[in-house]
Amino acid sequence: MPELIGIARMAAQSALMEAKSQVEYFEIGAHSILNRTKPNMPFRWTINPYRGCEFGCQYCYARYTHEFMGMPDGRDFEFKIYAKAAAPEILRRELRGIDRADGIALGTATDPYQPAERRFARTRAILEVFAAEKGRRLSITTKSSLVTRDVDLLCEIARRNVLAVNITVTTLNRRLARLMEPRAPRPDLRLGAVGTLAQAGIITGVFPNPILPMITDSEESLDALASAARQAGAQYFGGGPLFLMPSAQKIFFPFLESRFPKLVRPYKRLYAHSAYLGPGYKEELRARLARIRERHGLASAPVDYRPEQWAGEEQGTLFPL
Ligand code: SF4
């Protein structure tokens, strides 16, 4: 067996914290919490309090992150969850070294409010660090209504920092959501979380990502989703098509074969040469989303503002749409 190095060795040495049904939870050391993104991203840094994600979405692009830990079977990503140790201490130190204006995104390769968070509260510990900061620009992305547990902290953060919470809802159809996102909260629970956050004055939006060709991309289905998002209190409605790299295809294509067999060939054609869809599809989708946003009075992204422009008021009431 080859000698394990780096993160693969750390994963192999991680202490088991808990095992329930098929899922095992480990604690893993971390050298760093802030990860720098590629230059064309809307944020400079990402934070992922966990490695792996129990929600197990069939299309999840982040499965490749377990490959770095010596786990090439894409399903390990759902069943071996690693909570990062000493994250707040490391984060406090790393924040001192970066520009306050840099965008920081929490939850890009794992869901920060997946079931592990109920027990291990690593996301909450990270938010406590931000609650003591000012002038930072933080966004959080989740599919979980558990985010409402932290409303107190989120309000605290929003008083002195720029904060936006993106709730991902891909479809209103519960059955379809269960198939695609087997262990994530129901769409109505996620929209309920949008309402709770919006009422608390937190800038909140809905992302229907990833938008799946021929499954969730019809104007009718996206329009119904945008309407429900607006009613719940969302201020913006983002949207981008499915990105399907080879590690994600390993899980997604068998899923299509079992649930949407007629779509296997069209999908294989669409993703034959790249993990990205071509400009024609993207342009059409962009125009569709623009029409939908226009109809429902939704922005495409959180309103941009500087925290020093406001003093004391809640964010959401300062920038009504
Ligand atoms: S919630 Fe996000 S990180 Fe978790 S499995 Fe689904 S797509 Fe992947």
CSV table of C-alpha atoms and ligand atoms in Angstrom, one decimal:
chain,number,residue,atom,x,y,z
A,1,MET,CA,0.0,0.0,0.0
A,2,PRO,CA,1.4,3.4,-0.9
A,3,GLU,CA,2.5,5.7,2.0
A,4,LEU,CA,-0.3,8.3,2.8
A,5,ILE,CA,0.8,11.9,2.8
A,6,GLY,CA,-0.7,15.3,3.8
A,7,ILE,CA,-4.5,15.4,4.2
A,8,ALA,CA,-4.9,11.7,3.3
A,9,ARG,CA,-2.6,10.7,6.2
A,10,MET,CA,-4.5,13.1,8.5
A,11,ALA,CA,-7.8,11.5,7.4
A,12,ALA,CA,-6.5,8.0,8.1
A,13,GLN,CA,-5.4,9.1,11.6
A,14,SER,CA,-8.6,11.0,12.6
A,15,ALA,CA,-10.3,9.9,15.8
A,16,LEU,CA,-13.8,8.5,15.4
A,17,MET,CA,-16.3,10.8,17.3
A,18,GLU,CA,-19.6,9.0,16.6
A,19,ALA,CA,-21.1,6.5,14.2
A,20,LYS,CA,-24.9,6.5,13.6
A,21,SER,CA,-26.5,4.3,11.0
A,22,GLN,CA,-24.2,4.4,8.0
A,23,VAL,CA,-22.6,7.7,8.9
A,24,GLU,CA,-19.4,8.0,10.8
A,25,TYR,CA,-18.2,11.3,12.2
A,26,PHE,CA,-14.5,12.1,12.7
A,27,GLU,CA,-12.5,15.0,13.9
A,28,ILE,CA,-9.7,16.1,11.7
A,29,GLY,CA,-6.9,18.6,12.3
A,30,ALA,CA,-6.7,21.6,10.0
A,31,HIS,CA,-3.7,23.8,9.1
A,32,SER,CA,-5.9,26.5,7.8
A,33,ILE,CA,-9.6,27.5,7.8
A,34,LEU,CA,-9.6,30.2,5.1
A,35,ASN,CA,-9.0,28.8,1.6
A,36,ARG,CA,-8.2,31.2,-1.2
A,37,THR,CA,-10.4,30.9,-4.3
A,38,LYS,CA,-9.5,31.3,-8.0
A,39,PRO,CA,-9.5,34.9,-9.2
A,40,ASN,CA,-12.8,35.0,-11.1
A,41,MET,CA,-15.0,34.0,-8.1
A,42,PRO,CA,-17.3,36.5,-6.4
A,43,PHE,CA,-15.5,36.0,-3.0
A,44,ARG,CA,-11.8,35.7,-2.2
A,45,TRP,CA,-12.0,33.1,0.6
A,46,THR,CA,-14.0,30.1,1.5
A,47,ILE,CA,-14.6,28.4,4.8
A,48,ASN,CA,-15.9,24.8,5.1
A,49,PRO,CA,-16.2,23.7,8.8
A,50,TYR,CA,-16.7,20.0,7.7
A,51,ARG,CA,-15.3,17.7,5.0
A,52,GLY,CA,-18.0,15.7,3.4
A,53,CYS,CA,-21.8,16.2,3.5
A,54,GLU,CA,-24.5,13.9,4.7
A,55,PHE,CA,-27.2,15.5,2.6
A,56,GLY,CA,-25.8,13.4,-0.3
A,57,CYS,CA,-27.1,15.3,-3.3
A,58,GLN,CA,-26.8,13.2,-6.4
A,59,TYR,CA,-25.3,16.1,-8.4
A,60,CYS,CA,-22.8,17.3,-5.7
A,61,TYR,CA,-19.7,18.7,-7.3
A,62,ALA,CA,-17.7,18.6,-4.0
A,63,ARG,CA,-17.3,14.9,-3.8
A,64,TYR,CA,-13.8,15.3,-5.2
A,65,THR,CA,-12.7,16.7,-1.8
A,66,HIS,CA,-12.7,13.2,-0.3
A,67,GLU,CA,-10.5,12.0,-3.1
A,68,PHE,CA,-7.7,14.1,-1.6
A,69,MET,CA,-8.2,12.1,1.6
A,70,GLY,CA,-7.6,8.8,-0.1
A,71,MET,CA,-11.3,8.0,-0.6
A,72,PRO,CA,-12.0,7.7,-4.4
A,73,ASP,CA,-15.4,6.1,-3.9
A,74,GLY,CA,-17.7,9.1,-4.3
A,75,ARG,CA,-20.2,7.8,-1.6
A,76,ASP,CA,-17.6,8.1,1.2
A,77,PHE,CA,-18.3,11.9,0.9
A,78,GLU,CA,-21.8,11.3,2.4
A,79,PHE,CA,-20.9,8.7,5.0
A,80,LYS,CA,-17.6,9.8,6.4
A,81,ILE,CA,-18.0,13.3,7.8
A,82,TYR,CA,-14.9,15.1,9.2
A,83,ALA,CA,-15.4,18.1,11.5
A,84,LYS,CA,-12.4,20.4,11.5
A,85,ALA,CA,-10.7,20.8,14.9
A,86,ALA,CA,-9.6,24.2,16.4
A,87,ALA,CA,-11.4,26.1,13.6
A,88,PRO,CA,-12.2,29.2,15.6
A,89,GLU,CA,-8.6,29.6,16.9
A,90,ILE,CA,-7.2,29.2,13.4
A,91,LEU,CA,-9.7,31.5,11.9
A,92,ARG,CA,-9.1,34.3,14.4
A,93,ARG,CA,-5.4,34.2,13.5
A,94,GLU,CA,-6.0,34.0,9.8
A,95,LEU,CA,-8.5,36.8,9.7
A,96,ARG,CA,-5.8,39.1,11.1
A,97,GLY,CA,-3.8,38.6,7.9
A,98,ILE,CA,-6.5,39.4,5.2
A,99,ASP,CA,-8.1,42.5,3.9
A,100,ARG,CA,-11.5,43.3,5.6
A,101,ALA,CA,-13.0,44.0,2.2
A,102,ASP,CA,-12.4,40.5,1.0
A,103,GLY,CA,-15.6,38.4,0.5
A,104,ILE,CA,-15.7,35.2,2.6
A,105,ALA,CA,-18.1,32.4,1.7
A,106,LEU,CA,-19.1,29.9,4.3
A,107,GLY,CA,-20.2,26.5,2.9
A,108,THR,CA,-18.9,26.0,-0.6
A,109,ALA,CA,-17.8,22.3,-0.5
A,110,THR,CA,-20.0,21.1,2.4
A,111,ASP,CA,-23.3,22.2,3.9
A,112,PRO,CA,-22.4,24.1,7.1
A,113,TYR,CA,-25.8,23.1,8.6
A,114,GLN,CA,-25.8,19.4,7.8
A,115,PRO,CA,-26.9,17.0,10.6
A,116,ALA,CA,-23.3,16.9,12.1
A,117,GLU,CA,-23.8,20.6,13.0
A,118,ARG,CA,-26.5,19.8,15.5
A,119,ARG,CA,-23.9,17.7,17.5
A,120,PHE,CA,-20.6,19.4,16.8
A,121,ALA,CA,-21.6,23.1,16.3
A,122,ARG,CA,-18.4,23.9,14.3
A,123,THR,CA,-20.3,26.4,12.1
A,124,ARG,CA,-21.7,28.1,15.2
A,125,ALA,CA,-18.2,28.4,16.7
A,126,ILE,CA,-17.0,30.0,13.4
A,127,LEU,CA,-19.9,32.5,13.5
A,128,GLU,CA,-19.0,33.4,17.1
A,129,VAL,CA,-15.6,34.6,15.7
A,130,PHE,CA,-17.4,36.8,13.1
A,131,ALA,CA,-19.7,38.2,15.7
A,132,ALA,CA,-16.6,39.8,17.3
A,133,GLU,CA,-15.5,41.2,14.0
A,134,LYS,CA,-16.5,44.4,12.1
A,135,GLY,CA,-16.4,45.4,8.5
A,136,ARG,CA,-16.1,41.8,7.1
A,137,ARG,CA,-18.1,40.6,4.1
A,138,LEU,CA,-19.5,37.1,4.8
A,139,SER,CA,-22.0,35.0,2.9
A,140,ILE,CA,-23.4,31.7,4.0
A,141,THR,CA,-24.9,29.0,1.7
A,142,THR,CA,-27.1,26.2,3.0
A,143,LYS,CA,-30.0,23.9,2.3
A,144,SER,CA,-30.8,23.5,5.9
A,145,SER,CA,-33.4,25.2,8.1
A,146,LEU,CA,-31.0,24.6,11.0
A,147,VAL,CA,-29.5,27.9,10.1
A,148,THR,CA,-32.4,29.6,12.0
A,149,ARG,CA,-30.9,28.2,15.2
A,150,ASP,CA,-28.2,30.9,14.8
A,151,VAL,CA,-30.4,33.9,14.1
A,152,ASP,CA,-29.1,35.6,17.3
A,153,LEU,CA,-25.5,35.3,16.1
A,154,LEU,CA,-26.4,36.2,12.5
A,155,CYS,CA,-28.1,39.4,13.7
A,156,GLU,CA,-25.0,40.2,15.8
A,157,ILE,CA,-22.7,39.7,12.8
A,158,ALA,CA,-25.0,41.8,10.5
A,159,ARG,CA,-24.9,44.8,12.8
A,160,ARG,CA,-21.2,45.4,12.1
A,161,ASN,CA,-20.5,43.3,9.0
A,162,VAL,CA,-22.0,42.7,5.5
A,163,LEU,CA,-23.9,39.5,5.7
A,164,ALA,CA,-26.0,37.6,3.3
A,165,VAL,CA,-27.6,34.1,3.7
A,166,ASN,CA,-28.2,32.1,0.5
A,167,ILE,CA,-30.7,29.3,0.9
A,168,THR,CA,-30.5,26.7,-1.8
A,169,VAL,CA,-33.9,25.4,-3.1
A,170,THR,CA,-33.7,23.5,-6.4
A,171,THR,CA,-37.4,22.6,-6.8
A,172,LEU,CA,-40.7,22.9,-5.0
A,173,ASN,CA,-41.5,19.3,-5.8
A,174,ARG,CA,-40.9,17.4,-2.6
A,175,ARG,CA,-40.6,14.0,-4.3
A,176,LEU,CA,-38.1,15.3,-6.8
A,177,ALA,CA,-36.1,17.0,-4.0
A,178,ARG,CA,-36.0,13.7,-2.0
A,179,LEU,CA,-34.7,11.9,-5.0
A,180,MET,CA,-32.0,14.4,-5.8
A,181,GLU,CA,-31.1,15.5,-2.3
A,182,PRO,CA,-32.0,12.4,-0.2
A,183,ARG,CA,-31.1,13.7,3.3
A,184,ALA,CA,-31.5,17.5,2.9
A,185,PRO,CA,-34.5,19.2,4.5
A,186,ARG,CA,-37.7,19.5,2.5
A,187,PRO,CA,-38.1,22.6,0.2
A,188,ASP,CA,-40.9,24.0,2.3
A,189,LEU,CA,-38.7,23.9,5.4
A,190,ARG,CA,-35.9,25.7,3.5
A,191,LEU,CA,-38.4,28.4,2.4
A,192,GLY,CA,-39.6,28.6,6.0
A,193,ALA,CA,-36.0,29.4,7.0
A,194,VAL,CA,-35.9,32.2,4.4
A,195,GLY,CA,-38.9,33.7,6.1
A,196,THR,CA,-37.4,33.5,9.6
A,197,LEU,CA,-34.2,35.1,8.5
A,198,ALA,CA,-35.9,37.8,6.4
A,199,GLN,CA,-38.1,38.7,9.4
A,200,ALA,CA,-35.0,39.0,11.6
A,201,GLY,CA,-33.7,41.6,9.1
A,202,ILE,CA,-31.0,39.4,7.6
A,203,ILE,CA,-30.4,39.8,3.8
A,204,THR,CA,-31.5,36.5,2.4
A,205,GLY,CA,-31.9,35.1,-1.1
A,206,VAL,CA,-32.7,31.8,-2.8
A,207,PHE,CA,-30.3,30.0,-5.1
A,208,PRO,CA,-32.0,27.3,-7.3
A,209,ASN,CA,-28.5,25.8,-7.9
A,210,PRO,CA,-27.5,23.8,-9.6
A,211,ILE,CA,-30.2,24.1,-12.3
A,212,LEU,CA,-30.5,20.7,-14.0
A,213,PRO,CA,-31.2,20.7,-17.7
A,214,MET,CA,-34.5,18.9,-18.5
A,215,ILE,CA,-35.2,18.3,-14.8
A,216,THR,CA,-35.4,21.7,-13.0
A,217,ASP,CA,-34.8,24.2,-15.7
A,218,SER,CA,-38.2,24.9,-17.2
A,219,GLU,CA,-39.5,28.5,-17.0
A,220,GLU,CA,-42.6,27.2,-15.2
A,221,SER,CA,-40.7,25.4,-12.5
A,222,LEU,CA,-38.2,28.2,-11.9
A,223,ASP,CA,-40.9,30.8,-11.9
A,224,ALA,CA,-42.9,28.9,-9.3
A,225,LEU,CA,-39.8,28.7,-7.2
A,226,ALA,CA,-39.0,32.4,-7.6
A,227,SER,CA,-42.6,33.3,-6.6
A,228,ALA,CA,-42.4,31.1,-3.5
A,229,ALA,CA,-39.0,32.6,-2.6
A,230,ARG,CA,-40.3,36.2,-2.9
A,231,GLN,CA,-43.3,35.4,-0.8
A,232,ALA,CA,-41.1,33.9,1.8
A,233,GLY,CA,-39.0,37.1,2.0
A,234,ALA,CA,-36.1,36.5,-0.4
A,235,GLN,CA,-34.5,39.6,-1.8
A,236,TYR,CA,-32.6,37.9,-4.6
A,237,PHE,CA,-32.8,34.8,-6.8
A,238,GLY,CA,-29.4,33.6,-8.2
A,239,GLY,CA,-29.0,30.7,-10.6
A,240,GLY,CA,-26.5,28.7,-12.6
A,241,PRO,CA,-26.5,25.4,-14.5
A,242,LEU,CA,-25.1,22.1,-13.3
A,243,PHE,CA,-21.3,21.8,-13.3
A,244,LEU,CA,-20.5,18.1,-13.7
A,245,MET,CA,-16.9,17.1,-13.2
A,246,PRO,CA,-15.9,13.4,-13.5
A,247,SER,CA,-16.0,12.8,-9.8
A,248,ALA,CA,-19.7,14.0,-9.7
A,249,GLN,CA,-20.5,12.0,-12.9
A,250,LYS,CA,-19.6,8.8,-11.1
A,251,ILE,CA,-22.7,9.3,-8.9
A,252,PHE,CA,-24.9,11.4,-11.1
A,253,PHE,CA,-25.0,9.1,-14.2
A,254,PRO,CA,-26.1,6.0,-12.3
A,255,PHE,CA,-28.7,8.1,-10.6
A,256,LEU,CA,-30.0,9.2,-14.0
A,257,GLU,CA,-30.0,5.6,-15.2
A,258,SER,CA,-32.1,4.5,-12.3
A,259,ARG,CA,-34.5,7.5,-12.1
A,260,PHE,CA,-34.4,9.3,-15.4
A,261,PRO,CA,-33.2,6.7,-17.9
A,262,LYS,CA,-34.3,8.7,-20.9
A,263,LEU,CA,-32.1,11.6,-19.9
A,264,VAL,CA,-28.8,9.6,-19.8
A,265,ARG,CA,-28.0,10.0,-23.5
A,266,PRO,CA,-28.9,13.7,-23.7
A,267,TYR,CA,-26.8,14.4,-20.5
A,268,LYS,CA,-23.9,12.4,-21.8
A,269,ARG,CA,-24.0,14.5,-25.0
A,270,LEU,CA,-24.3,17.8,-23.0
A,271,TYR,CA,-21.3,16.9,-20.8
A,272,ALA,CA,-19.3,15.0,-23.4
A,273,HIS,CA,-16.4,17.5,-23.7
A,274,SER,CA,-16.6,19.6,-20.6
A,275,ALA,CA,-17.9,19.7,-17.0
A,276,TYR,CA,-19.5,23.1,-18.0
A,277,LEU,CA,-22.5,23.5,-20.3
A,278,GLY,CA,-21.9,25.4,-23.5
A,279,PRO,CA,-22.5,29.2,-24.0
A,280,GLY,CA,-25.8,28.6,-25.9
A,281,TYR,CA,-27.5,26.9,-23.0
A,282,LYS,CA,-26.0,29.3,-20.4
A,283,GLU,CA,-27.2,32.4,-22.4
A,284,GLU,CA,-30.7,31.0,-22.7
A,285,LEU,CA,-30.9,30.2,-19.0
A,286,ARG,CA,-29.6,33.6,-18.1
A,287,ALA,CA,-32.3,35.3,-20.1
A,288,ARG,CA,-35.0,33.0,-18.6
A,289,LEU,CA,-33.8,33.9,-15.1
A,290,ALA,CA,-33.7,37.6,-15.9
A,291,ARG,CA,-37.4,37.4,-17.0
A,292,ILE,CA,-38.4,35.6,-13.9
A,293,ARG,CA,-36.6,38.0,-11.6
A,294,GLU,CA,-38.2,40.9,-13.4
A,295,ARG,CA,-41.7,39.4,-12.9
A,296,HIS,CA,-41.2,38.9,-9.2
A,297,GLY,CA,-39.1,41.9,-8.3
A,298,LEU,CA,-36.1,40.0,-7.3
A,299,ALA,CA,-32.4,41.0,-7.6
A,300,SER,CA,-29.8,38.6,-8.9
A,301,ALA,CA,-27.5,38.9,-5.9
A,302,PRO,CA,-27.4,40.5,-2.5
A,303,VAL,CA,-27.4,44.2,-2.6
A,304,ASP,CA,-23.9,45.6,-2.3
A,305,TYR,CA,-23.2,48.1,0.4
A,306,ARG,CA,-20.5,49.0,2.9
A,307,PRO,CA,-21.2,48.5,6.6
A,308,GLU,CA,-20.0,52.1,7.3
A,309,GLN,CA,-23.0,53.4,5.3
A,310,TRP,CA,-25.4,52.4,8.0
A,311,ALA,CA,-25.5,52.7,11.7
A,312,GLY,CA,-27.7,50.7,13.9
A,313,GLU,CA,-30.5,49.8,11.5
A,314,GLU,CA,-31.2,46.2,10.4
A,315,GLN,CA,-29.7,45.5,7.0
A,316,GLY,CA,-32.9,44.3,5.3
A,317,THR,CA,-34.9,47.5,6.1
A,318,LEU,CA,-32.1,49.7,4.8
A,319,PHE,CA,-32.2,48.3,1.3
A,320,PRO,CA,-35.7,47.4,0.5
A,321,LEU,CA,-36.2,46.1,-3.1
B,1,SF4,S1,-25.8,20.1,0.4
B,1,SF4,FE1,-24.2,20.9,-1.0
B,1,SF4,S2,-22.3,20.0,-0.2
B,1,SF4,FE2,-24.0,18.8,0.7
B,1,SF4,S3,-24.2,17.1,-0.7
B,1,SF4,FE3,-25.6,18.7,-1.3
B,1,SF4,S4,-24.5,19.8,-2.9
B,1,SF4,FE4,-23.0,18.6,-1.8
